[in-house]
Short mmCIF file of C-alpha atoms in Angstrom, two decimals:
data_model
loop_
_atom_site.label_atom_id
_atom_site.label_comp_id
_atom_site.label_asym_id
_atom_site.label_seq_id
_atom_site.Cartn_x
_atom_site.Cartn_y
_atom_site.Cartn_z
CA MET A 1 -41.02 -33.43 13.67
CA ARG A 2 -40.45 -32.49 10.02
CA ALA A 3 -38.85 -29.21 11.08
CA VAL A 4 -36.48 -30.99 13.46
CA TRP A 5 -35.51 -33.55 10.82
CA GLN A 6 -35.02 -30.82 8.21
CA VAL A 7 -32.54 -29.12 10.50
CA GLU A 8 -30.86 -32.30 11.71
CA CYS A 9 -30.37 -34.21 8.45
CA GLY A 10 -31.63 -31.94 5.69
CA GLY A 11 -34.76 -34.10 5.57
CA ARG A 12 -32.73 -37.09 4.35
CA PRO A 13 -32.56 -40.00 6.81
CA PHE A 14 -30.68 -42.03 4.18
CA GLN A 15 -27.89 -41.05 1.80
CA SER A 16 -28.20 -41.46 -1.98
CA ASP A 17 -26.35 -44.80 -1.71
CA GLY A 18 -28.97 -46.08 0.74
CA SER A 19 -26.74 -45.84 3.81
CA LEU A 20 -27.98 -44.30 7.02
CA THR A 21 -27.26 -40.60 7.41
CA ARG A 22 -24.72 -40.12 10.19
CA ARG A 23 -22.57 -37.43 11.73
CA PHE A 24 -19.58 -38.45 13.76
CA GLU A 25 -18.85 -36.21 16.74
CA PRO A 26 -15.20 -36.93 17.60
CA HIS A 27 -15.33 -34.92 20.82
CA HIS A 28 -17.61 -37.64 22.23
CA MET A 29 -15.02 -40.39 21.78
CA PRO A 30 -13.37 -41.61 24.98
CA GLY A 31 -10.07 -39.81 25.43
CA ALA A 32 -10.90 -37.17 22.81
CA THR A 33 -8.43 -34.33 22.54
CA ILE A 34 -10.80 -32.18 20.51
CA GLY A 35 -13.53 -30.00 21.99
CA TRP A 36 -17.00 -29.56 20.53
CA ARG A 37 -16.21 -26.07 19.19
CA ASP A 38 -13.23 -27.45 17.27
CA SER A 39 -15.39 -30.31 16.06
CA LEU A 40 -17.63 -27.78 14.32
CA LYS A 41 -14.76 -26.91 11.97
CA ILE A 42 -14.36 -30.46 10.63
CA GLY A 43 -15.65 -30.99 7.10
CA THR A 44 -17.80 -33.90 5.97
CA ALA A 45 -15.05 -35.94 4.30
CA GLU A 46 -12.66 -35.58 7.22
CA ARG A 47 -15.45 -36.35 9.69
CA GLU A 48 -16.26 -39.54 7.78
CA GLN A 49 -12.60 -40.58 7.77
CA LEU A 50 -12.40 -39.95 11.50
CA PHE A 51 -15.50 -42.12 12.00
CA LEU A 52 -13.98 -44.99 10.04
CA GLU A 53 -10.76 -44.78 12.04
CA ALA A 54 -12.68 -44.60 15.32
CA TYR A 55 -14.87 -47.54 14.28
CA ASP A 56 -11.81 -49.64 13.48
CA ALA A 57 -10.36 -48.85 16.91
CA ASP A 58 -13.56 -49.17 18.98
CA PRO A 59 -16.84 -49.87 17.14
CA ASP A 60 -19.12 -49.35 20.13
CA ALA A 61 -17.54 -46.03 21.09
CA ALA A 62 -17.71 -44.81 17.47
CA LEU A 63 -21.41 -45.74 17.21
CA ARG A 64 -22.10 -43.98 20.51
CA ALA A 65 -20.22 -40.84 19.34
CA THR A 66 -22.27 -40.51 16.16
CA SER A 67 -25.72 -39.09 15.48
CA TRP A 68 -27.94 -41.26 13.32
CA GLY A 69 -30.77 -41.13 10.80
CA GLY A 70 -33.55 -38.62 10.36
CA PRO A 71 -33.65 -37.48 13.96
CA GLN A 72 -29.84 -37.53 14.30
CA ILE A 73 -30.00 -39.15 17.71
CA MET A 74 -26.59 -39.67 19.25
CA GLY A 75 -25.68 -43.29 19.80
CA PHE A 76 -25.09 -42.61 23.49
CA ASN A 77 -28.80 -41.74 23.67
CA ALA A 78 -29.90 -45.14 22.33
CA ALA A 79 -31.60 -46.10 25.60
CA ALA A 80 -33.60 -42.85 25.65
CA ALA A 81 -34.62 -43.66 22.07
CA GLY A 82 -35.91 -47.09 23.08
CA PHE A 83 -32.96 -49.32 22.21
CA SER A 84 -30.67 -51.45 24.32
CA ASP A 85 -27.53 -50.01 22.73
CA ALA A 86 -26.20 -47.89 19.87
CA ALA A 87 -25.63 -50.90 17.61
CA GLY A 88 -29.27 -51.94 17.98
CA MET A 89 -30.47 -48.43 17.20
CA VAL A 90 -28.28 -48.18 14.11
CA ALA A 91 -29.35 -51.62 12.89
CA ALA A 92 -33.04 -50.82 13.32
CA MET A 93 -32.73 -47.43 11.61
CA SER A 94 -30.73 -48.97 8.77
CA ASP A 95 -33.38 -51.62 8.23
CA ARG A 96 -36.66 -49.80 8.75
CA GLU A 97 -37.51 -46.15 8.17
CA ILE A 98 -40.27 -46.38 10.80
CA ALA A 99 -37.52 -47.01 13.36
CA HIS A 100 -36.44 -43.37 12.89
CA LEU A 101 -39.89 -42.19 13.91
CA ASP A 102 -40.09 -44.65 16.81
CA ALA A 103 -36.66 -43.53 18.06
CA PHE A 104 -37.56 -39.85 17.77
CA LEU A 105 -40.85 -40.26 19.63
CA ALA A 106 -39.28 -42.37 22.37
CA PHE A 107 -36.48 -39.84 22.78
CA VAL A 108 -38.86 -36.86 22.90
CA VAL A 109 -41.03 -38.59 25.50
CA SER A 110 -38.08 -39.79 27.61
CA LYS A 111 -36.52 -36.32 27.64
CA ARG A 112 -39.88 -34.67 28.41
CA LEU A 113 -39.86 -32.59 25.23
CA VAL A 114 -43.46 -33.17 24.13
CA ALA A 115 -44.73 -29.95 25.70
CA ALA A 116 -41.93 -27.90 24.14
CA LEU A 117 -42.75 -29.30 20.70
CA ARG A 118 -46.48 -28.75 21.10
CA ALA A 119 -45.86 -25.17 22.24
CA ARG A 120 -43.31 -24.69 19.47
CA ASP A 121 -40.87 -23.57 22.13
CA TRP A 122 -37.84 -24.11 19.93
CA ARG A 123 -35.40 -22.76 22.51
CA ALA A 124 -36.53 -25.19 25.20
CA PHE A 125 -36.55 -28.03 22.70
CA ALA A 126 -33.10 -27.22 21.27
CA LYS A 127 -31.52 -26.85 24.71
CA VAL A 128 -32.26 -30.49 25.48
CA TYR A 129 -32.25 -31.99 22.00
CA ASN A 130 -29.07 -30.33 20.73
CA GLY A 131 -27.39 -29.38 23.99
CA SER A 132 -26.78 -26.04 25.59
CA GLY A 133 -23.89 -24.98 23.34
CA GLN A 134 -25.88 -23.57 20.41
CA VAL A 135 -29.44 -23.14 21.61
CA ALA A 136 -30.18 -19.95 19.67
CA PHE A 137 -28.66 -21.32 16.46
CA TYR A 138 -30.77 -24.49 16.48
CA ALA A 139 -33.91 -22.78 17.78
CA VAL A 140 -33.93 -20.28 14.92
CA ARG A 141 -33.26 -22.97 12.33
CA MET A 142 -36.08 -25.17 13.65
CA GLN A 143 -38.47 -22.25 13.88
CA ASN A 144 -37.69 -21.23 10.30
CA ALA A 145 -38.07 -24.80 9.06
CA TYR A 146 -41.39 -25.13 10.88
CA ARG A 147 -42.65 -21.85 9.38
CA GLY A 148 -41.65 -23.09 5.94
CA PHE A 149 -43.62 -26.30 6.36
CA VAL A 150 -46.79 -24.57 7.57
CA ALA A 151 -46.65 -21.74 5.02
#
């Protein structure tokens, strides 16, 4: 879990101002004209501005198109993480750090990733957790983070 969180949020579920760590993924907004590869090129400040604009236009869609907290679970995966909707997941994670752990565990169980984690099969884990677009990239990062924690 620590290795995954290190890769996903740099080990920081909250920002220095106390706000929940988030990463807006504009390609997941309804009607998006940007693909996920182009989304990779967007810097942090621009990504944050895009989130604020998207939230003003459609709060639920913006919450669903954003990954949240330590585990960086996408809002559209709120149900798999044990919440009724993205807003509920974000509220719980903002309020209680244990909600990050609960969400991660629920997600891992619901997506049948427990065996991959136990086996340290980072490729199998990353393919489901991060999607099929960058499996090798995430698998290597998680493996390296894990090795660093156990060293």
